[in-house]
Each structure stands twice: as C-alpha cells, then as structure tokens.
Coordinates of C-alpha atoms and ligand atoms in Angstrom, one line a residue:
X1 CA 13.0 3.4 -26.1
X2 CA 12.7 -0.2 -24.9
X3 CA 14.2 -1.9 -21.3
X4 CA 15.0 1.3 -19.1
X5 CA 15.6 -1.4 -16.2
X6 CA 18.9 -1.9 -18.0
X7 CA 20.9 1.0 -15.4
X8 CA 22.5 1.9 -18.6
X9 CA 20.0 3.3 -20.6
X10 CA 18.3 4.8 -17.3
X11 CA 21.3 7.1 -16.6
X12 CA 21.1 8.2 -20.6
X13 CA 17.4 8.9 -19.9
X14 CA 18.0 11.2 -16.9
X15 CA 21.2 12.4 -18.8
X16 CA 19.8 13.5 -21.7
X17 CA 16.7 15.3 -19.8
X18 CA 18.8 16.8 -17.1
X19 CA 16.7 15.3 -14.9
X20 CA 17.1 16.5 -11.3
X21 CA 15.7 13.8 -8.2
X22 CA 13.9 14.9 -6.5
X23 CA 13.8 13.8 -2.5
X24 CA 10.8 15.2 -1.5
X25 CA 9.0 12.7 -4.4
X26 CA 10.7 9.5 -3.1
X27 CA 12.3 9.3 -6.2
X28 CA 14.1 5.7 -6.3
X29 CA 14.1 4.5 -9.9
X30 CA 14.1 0.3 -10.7
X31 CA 17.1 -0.3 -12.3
X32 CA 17.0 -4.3 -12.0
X33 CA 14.9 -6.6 -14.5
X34 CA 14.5 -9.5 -12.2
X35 CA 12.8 -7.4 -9.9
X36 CA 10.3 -6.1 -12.6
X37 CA 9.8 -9.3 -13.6
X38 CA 9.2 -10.5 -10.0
X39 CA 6.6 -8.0 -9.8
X40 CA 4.6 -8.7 -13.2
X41 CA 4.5 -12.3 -12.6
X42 CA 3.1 -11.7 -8.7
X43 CA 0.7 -9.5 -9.6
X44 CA -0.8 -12.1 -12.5
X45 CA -0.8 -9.4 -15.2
X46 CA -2.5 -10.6 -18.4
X47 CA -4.1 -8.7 -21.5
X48 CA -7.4 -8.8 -20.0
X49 CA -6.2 -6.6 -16.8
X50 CA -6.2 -2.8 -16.4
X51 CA -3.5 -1.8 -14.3
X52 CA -3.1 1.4 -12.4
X53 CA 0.7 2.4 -11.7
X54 CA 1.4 4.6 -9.2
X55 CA 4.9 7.1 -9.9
X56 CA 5.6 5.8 -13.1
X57 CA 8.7 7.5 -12.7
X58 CA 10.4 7.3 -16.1
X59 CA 8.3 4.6 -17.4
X60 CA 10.7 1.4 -16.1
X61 CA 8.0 -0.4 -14.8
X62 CA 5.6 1.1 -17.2
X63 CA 7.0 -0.3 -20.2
X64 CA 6.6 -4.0 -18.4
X65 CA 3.0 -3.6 -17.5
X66 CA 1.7 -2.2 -21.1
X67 CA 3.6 -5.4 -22.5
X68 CA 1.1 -7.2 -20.3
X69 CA -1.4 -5.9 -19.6
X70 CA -4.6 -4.6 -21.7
X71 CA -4.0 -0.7 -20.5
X72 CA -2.0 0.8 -17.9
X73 CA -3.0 4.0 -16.6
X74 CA 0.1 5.8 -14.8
X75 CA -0.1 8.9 -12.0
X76 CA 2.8 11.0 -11.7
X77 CA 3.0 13.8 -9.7
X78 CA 6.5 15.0 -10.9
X79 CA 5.9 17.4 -13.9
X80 CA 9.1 17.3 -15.0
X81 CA 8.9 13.7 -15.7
X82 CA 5.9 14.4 -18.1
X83 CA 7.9 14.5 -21.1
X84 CA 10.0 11.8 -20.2
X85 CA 7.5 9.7 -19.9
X86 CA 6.4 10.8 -23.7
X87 CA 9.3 9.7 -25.2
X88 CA 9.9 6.5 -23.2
X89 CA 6.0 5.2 -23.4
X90 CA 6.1 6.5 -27.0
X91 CA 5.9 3.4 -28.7
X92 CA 3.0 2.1 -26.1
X93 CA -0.6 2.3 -27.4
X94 CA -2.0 1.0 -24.3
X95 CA -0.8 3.3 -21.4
X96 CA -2.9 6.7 -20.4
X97 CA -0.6 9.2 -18.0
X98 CA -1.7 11.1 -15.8
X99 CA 0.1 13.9 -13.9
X100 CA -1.5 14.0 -10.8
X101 CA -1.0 13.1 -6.9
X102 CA -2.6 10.4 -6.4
X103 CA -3.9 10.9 -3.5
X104 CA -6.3 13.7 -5.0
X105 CA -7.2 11.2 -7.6
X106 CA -10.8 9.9 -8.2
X107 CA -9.7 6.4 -8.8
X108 CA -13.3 5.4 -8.7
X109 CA -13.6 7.2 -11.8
X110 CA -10.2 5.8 -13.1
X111 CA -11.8 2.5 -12.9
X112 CA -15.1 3.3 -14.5
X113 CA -13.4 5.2 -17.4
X114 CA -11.1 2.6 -18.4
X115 CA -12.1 -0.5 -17.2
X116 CA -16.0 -0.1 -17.2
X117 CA -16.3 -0.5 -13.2
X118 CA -14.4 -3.7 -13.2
X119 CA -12.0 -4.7 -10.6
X120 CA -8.2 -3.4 -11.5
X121 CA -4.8 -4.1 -10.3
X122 CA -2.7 -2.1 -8.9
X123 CA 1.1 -1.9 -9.4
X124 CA 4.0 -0.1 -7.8
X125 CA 7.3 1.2 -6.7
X126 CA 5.9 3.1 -4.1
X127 CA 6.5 6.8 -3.0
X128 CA 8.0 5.7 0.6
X129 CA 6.9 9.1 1.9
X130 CA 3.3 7.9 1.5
X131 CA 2.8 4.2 1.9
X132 CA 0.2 4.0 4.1
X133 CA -2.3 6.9 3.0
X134 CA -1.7 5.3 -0.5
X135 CA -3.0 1.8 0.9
X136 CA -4.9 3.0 3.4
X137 CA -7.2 5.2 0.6
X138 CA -7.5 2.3 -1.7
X139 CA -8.8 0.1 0.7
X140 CA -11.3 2.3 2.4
X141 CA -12.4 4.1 -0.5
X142 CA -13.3 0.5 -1.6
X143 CA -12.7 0.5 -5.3
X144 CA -13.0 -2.3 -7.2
X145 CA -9.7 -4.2 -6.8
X146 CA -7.8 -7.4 -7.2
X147 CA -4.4 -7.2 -5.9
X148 CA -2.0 -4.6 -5.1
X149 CA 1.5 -5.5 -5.9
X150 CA 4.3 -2.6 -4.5
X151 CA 7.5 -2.2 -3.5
X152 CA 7.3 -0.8 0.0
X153 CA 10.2 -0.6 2.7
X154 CA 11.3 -3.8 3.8
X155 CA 9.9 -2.9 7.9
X156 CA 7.0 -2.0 6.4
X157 CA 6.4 -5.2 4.7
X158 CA 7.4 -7.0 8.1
X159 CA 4.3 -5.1 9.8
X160 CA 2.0 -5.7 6.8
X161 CA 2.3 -9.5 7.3
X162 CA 3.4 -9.7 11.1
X163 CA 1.1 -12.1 13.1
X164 CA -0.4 -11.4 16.7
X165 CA 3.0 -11.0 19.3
X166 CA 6.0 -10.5 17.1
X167 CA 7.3 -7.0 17.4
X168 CA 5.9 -5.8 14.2
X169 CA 2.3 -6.4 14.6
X170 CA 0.4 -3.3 15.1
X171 CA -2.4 -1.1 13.3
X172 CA -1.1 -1.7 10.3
X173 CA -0.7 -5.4 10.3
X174 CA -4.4 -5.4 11.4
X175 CA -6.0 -2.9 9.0
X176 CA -3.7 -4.3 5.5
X177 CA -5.0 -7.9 6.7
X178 CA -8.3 -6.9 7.5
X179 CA -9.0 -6.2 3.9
X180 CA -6.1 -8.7 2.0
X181 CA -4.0 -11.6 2.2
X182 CA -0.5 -10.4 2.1
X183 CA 2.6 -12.1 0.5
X184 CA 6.1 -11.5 0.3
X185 CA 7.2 -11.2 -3.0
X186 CA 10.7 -11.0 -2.8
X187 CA 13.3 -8.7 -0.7
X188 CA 15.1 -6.1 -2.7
X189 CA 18.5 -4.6 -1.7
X190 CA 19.2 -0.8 -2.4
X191 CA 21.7 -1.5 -5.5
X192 CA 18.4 -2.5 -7.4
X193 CA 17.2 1.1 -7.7
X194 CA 18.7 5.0 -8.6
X195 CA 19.6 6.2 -6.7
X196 CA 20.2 3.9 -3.6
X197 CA 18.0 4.4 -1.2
X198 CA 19.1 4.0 3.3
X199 CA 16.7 1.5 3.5
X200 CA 15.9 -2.2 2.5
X201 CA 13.2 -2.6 0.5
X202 CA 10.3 -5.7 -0.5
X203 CA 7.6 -6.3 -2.6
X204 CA 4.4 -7.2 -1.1
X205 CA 1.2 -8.4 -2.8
X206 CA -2.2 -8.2 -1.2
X207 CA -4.7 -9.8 -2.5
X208 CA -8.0 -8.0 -1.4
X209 CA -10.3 -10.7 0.2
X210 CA -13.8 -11.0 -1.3
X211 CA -15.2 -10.5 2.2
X212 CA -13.8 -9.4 5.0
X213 CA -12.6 -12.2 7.2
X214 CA -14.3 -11.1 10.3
X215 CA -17.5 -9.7 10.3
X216 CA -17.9 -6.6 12.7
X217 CA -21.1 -4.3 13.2
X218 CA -19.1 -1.1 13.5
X219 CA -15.7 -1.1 10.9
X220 CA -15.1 2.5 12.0
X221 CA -14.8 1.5 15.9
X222 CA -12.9 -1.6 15.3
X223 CA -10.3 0.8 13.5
X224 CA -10.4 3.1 16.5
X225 CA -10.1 0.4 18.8
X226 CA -7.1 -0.9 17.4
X227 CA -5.5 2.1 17.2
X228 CA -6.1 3.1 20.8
X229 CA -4.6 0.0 21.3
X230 CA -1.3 0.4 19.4
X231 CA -1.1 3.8 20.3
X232 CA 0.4 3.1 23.9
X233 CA 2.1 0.1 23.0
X234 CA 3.9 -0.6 26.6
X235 CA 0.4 -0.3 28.3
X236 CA -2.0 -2.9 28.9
X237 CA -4.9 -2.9 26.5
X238 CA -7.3 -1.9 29.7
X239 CA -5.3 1.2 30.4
X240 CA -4.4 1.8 26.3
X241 CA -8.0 1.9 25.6
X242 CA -8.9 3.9 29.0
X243 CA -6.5 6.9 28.7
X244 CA -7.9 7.2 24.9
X245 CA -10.0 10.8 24.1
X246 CA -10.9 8.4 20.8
X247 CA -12.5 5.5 23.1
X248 CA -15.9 6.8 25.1
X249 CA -16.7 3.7 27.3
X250 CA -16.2 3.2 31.3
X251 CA -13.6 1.4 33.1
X252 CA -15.9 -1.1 33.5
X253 CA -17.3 -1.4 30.3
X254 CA -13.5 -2.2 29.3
X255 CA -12.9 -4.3 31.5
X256 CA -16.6 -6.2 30.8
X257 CA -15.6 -6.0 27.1
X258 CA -11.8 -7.8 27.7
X259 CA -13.6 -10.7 29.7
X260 CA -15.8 -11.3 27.2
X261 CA -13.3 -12.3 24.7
X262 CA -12.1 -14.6 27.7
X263 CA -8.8 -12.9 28.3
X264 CA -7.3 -11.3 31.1
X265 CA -7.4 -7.7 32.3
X266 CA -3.5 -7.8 31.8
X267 CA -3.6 -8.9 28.1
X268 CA -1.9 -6.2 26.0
X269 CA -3.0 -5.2 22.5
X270 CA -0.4 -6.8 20.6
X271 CA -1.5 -10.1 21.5
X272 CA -5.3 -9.9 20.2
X273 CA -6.3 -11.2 17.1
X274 CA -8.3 -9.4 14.3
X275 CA -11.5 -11.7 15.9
X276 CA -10.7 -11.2 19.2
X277 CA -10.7 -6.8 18.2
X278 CA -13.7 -7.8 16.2
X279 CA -15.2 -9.2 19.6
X280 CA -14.4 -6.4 21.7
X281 CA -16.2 -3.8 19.1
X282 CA -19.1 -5.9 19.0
X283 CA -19.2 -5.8 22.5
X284 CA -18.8 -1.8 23.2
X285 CA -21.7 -1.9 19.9
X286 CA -23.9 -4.2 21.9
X287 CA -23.7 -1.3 25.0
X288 CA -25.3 1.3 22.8
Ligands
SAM301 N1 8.1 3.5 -10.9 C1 9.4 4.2 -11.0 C2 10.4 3.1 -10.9 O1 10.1 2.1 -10.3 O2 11.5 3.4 -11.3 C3 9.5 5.3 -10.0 C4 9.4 4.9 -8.5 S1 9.8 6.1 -7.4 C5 10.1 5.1 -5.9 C6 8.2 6.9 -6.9 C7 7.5 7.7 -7.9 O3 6.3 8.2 -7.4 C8 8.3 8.9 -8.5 O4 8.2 8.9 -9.8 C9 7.6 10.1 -7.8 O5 7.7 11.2 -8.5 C10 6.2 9.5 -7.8 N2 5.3 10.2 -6.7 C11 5.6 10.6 -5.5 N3 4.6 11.1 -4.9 C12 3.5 10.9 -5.7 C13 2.1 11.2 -5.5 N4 1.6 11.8 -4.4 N5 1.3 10.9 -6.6 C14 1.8 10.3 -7.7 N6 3.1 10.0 -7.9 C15 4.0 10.3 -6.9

C-alpha cells in the first residue's frame, strides 16, 4: 500500500485496523507529502545511506525513506502498530522494524548490524513527549552519525537554533549546538498531521560537527555549568552558579572564573557564548 501521506488512504489504514491513538505515544501521523518530501531532501537521503526512523507510526514516512535510502531500520514502541506496519512496508525489501522504545535501544549495535559501524542518519517525526532524551542520548552516546533530520515542536526548534540573548537561548541551544549545526527546515502547521496536534510544529536538521567547535578539558562540567546557569534564569550567572548543590567552587573562584572571560560580575548566563562557557570550565578545571 503505496503514499499513506495522502490523508485519504491514512484514515482507511487506521479504519480498517481499528486503530486507537494513543496520547501517551505522541501519536501525530504525517498526512502531508510536501512535508515528507521536505524532510527526505534535507536530510540528503541516497541509496548508499542507512537510515534509522524513529516511531514509524504506520509507515508514512517509512515508505519515503526505503524508496531512498539503502535500508531503513524503524523503532516503534506501539505494539499495536506492529501489524500495520506489516502490511503497509509489505512491499519494502529494505526496511527492518523493530518494536522497541527507543530509548532502551542499543543503537550502537543498530549501527554495527546494519551499517557495519558507519555513520547513519537519522530521520523523524518525533515522539514530542521525548524530544530531548531522544537527542540528548544520540549525541552523548556518540554514535556514528551524520545528520538528524525531525520534526520537533516549533518552540523547541526556536531554542535549538536560538543565539546568545534572544529569549530562547538556554541549555538546550548550547548542548544541540555544541555537537551540530542546526537548520530550519521548514515550519509545519497542525493540519499537516492526524490528528492535529495544540502545537506548531518544524523540522530541524542538525548536522553533527566533525569536532566539536570548542575544545573544553571537562565536557561533563561544561554541561553542568550551563545548566546551573539556565537553571535560575532571572539571576546573575555569579549567584546562578553560587546557589547550585551541582557547582563546588567558592564565591571567589566564581567571581575569578567570570573575570577571566573579561566580563562583568553582573553578566547573566544567557548572554555567554558556547566559548565564553568553555572558558569558564577550563578555568574551574585549571583550580583542581
Ligand atoms: N512517523 C509517523 C508519522 O510521521 O506519521 C508517526 C509519528 S508520531 C508523532 C510518533 C511515533 O513515535 C508514534 O508512532 C509513537 O507510537 C512512536 N513512539 C512514541 N514513543 C516512542 C518510543 N519511546 N520509542 C519508539 N517509538 C515511540
């Protein structure tokens, strides 16, 4: 069964299966080709690329990627969509399901197992539930990745590109850009999915960088650094970073560690850079 992004023949599909959605799953089906094709053509698939899809739902985007891509490997939670997904994908050679959550999933071993250890990409209409563990796991657990392409809530997009003193910048712009270059793909309104969801939504790509783009003796104290920061957003960073049971160090050694980025003991978190972060944990590293 070909072109579920046509609303038509997704309503047969849950029709015909009975298929109940389920809120607690974050289950917003695609019904909107453009946007599938927006996503395919950000992402770059070709037949070379292993793709791993996360909620595959009832195999909209699915379908798309295994007519790109050299094999697609899908986690779904949702048992009941199990045998939807058998008749929809049935004519697909090329796509491996998996029902699983995926945040229990040893992607690592995804990755070895189907792509030999090479780098992947990953491609999504995201759970909104669990954005950020999602993300946040495949970056950290550093497997081998090219770009992540997702629909995510639209405010979440805004944080993962905001810049250093808009409203949106916080511990998430800071970690998503610490490890990729993030690009708006497109905005997508709620009539684009099934059903509608309250919120707007956007796809995002990031591109993981090659190296980070600062270099920082101690990732796991720049993290907790930034957010101590964010975590009192209203304070100053001096008193954010003070009244923190994560953050060990002095008054002083703040206060030492703020001047030696050359800013002033009034400076608030939202206005430092990833270097200037990268600066301050390199300082508190220096101490020890
Ligand atoms: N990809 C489909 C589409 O675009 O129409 C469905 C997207 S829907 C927003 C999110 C999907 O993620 C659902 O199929 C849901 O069951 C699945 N899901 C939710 N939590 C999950 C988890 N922890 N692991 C794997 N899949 C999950």
């Amino acid at each position: 069964m070909a072109d579920l992004g046509n609303p038509r023949n997704t309503i047969a599909v849950i029709q015909k299966y009975q298929f109940v959605f389920q809120k607690k799953f974050g289950q917003n089906f695609l019904i909107d080709p453009h946007v599938l094709e927006k996503i395919i053509s950000a992402a770059g698939i070709t037949s070379q690329d292993c793709v791993l899809e996360i909620g595959p739902g009832i195999g909209t985007m699915t379908q798309c990627l295994a007519e790109h891509a050299r094999w697609v490997v899908a986690v779904e939670i949702d048992q009941n969509l199990i045998p939807i997904l058998k008749e929809t994908l049935e004519g697909y050679s090329n796509v491996t399901v998996i029902n699983q959550d995926i945040l229990k999933t040893d992607i690592h071993e995804l990755v070895r197992q189907y792509n030999e250890g090479r780098a992947i990409k990953v491609a999504a209409n995201l759970p909104y539930y669990i954005t950020t563990p999602i993300i946040m796991g495949l970056f950290e657990s550093q497997v081998p990745i090219e770009n992540i392409t997702i629909m995510v809530q639209k405010e979440v997009a805004d944080r993962m590109q905001a810049k250093p003193g808009s409203k949106d910048y916080g511990a998430l712009s800071l970690a998503v850009q610490y490890y990729a270059e993030p690009y708006l793909v497109a905005n997508v309104p709620p009539n684009c999915f099934m059903p509608r969801p309250k919120v707007g939504s956007a796809v995002i790509r990031l591109t993981k960088h090659q190296t980070p783009p600062v270099k920082v003796k101690d990732e796991k104290l720049l993290f907790r650094l930034i957010r101590a920061s964010f975590n009192q957003r209203r304070k100053t960073l001096q008193n954010g970073l003070n009244n923190s049971p994560e953050i060990p160090y002095s008054k002083e050694q703040i206060l030492a560690a703020i001047e030696s980025q050359n800013l002033p003991a009034t400076i608030r978190g939202e206005a430092l850079t990833l270097e200037q972060f990268a600066g301050l944990a390199d300082f508190f590293t220096g101490l020890s």
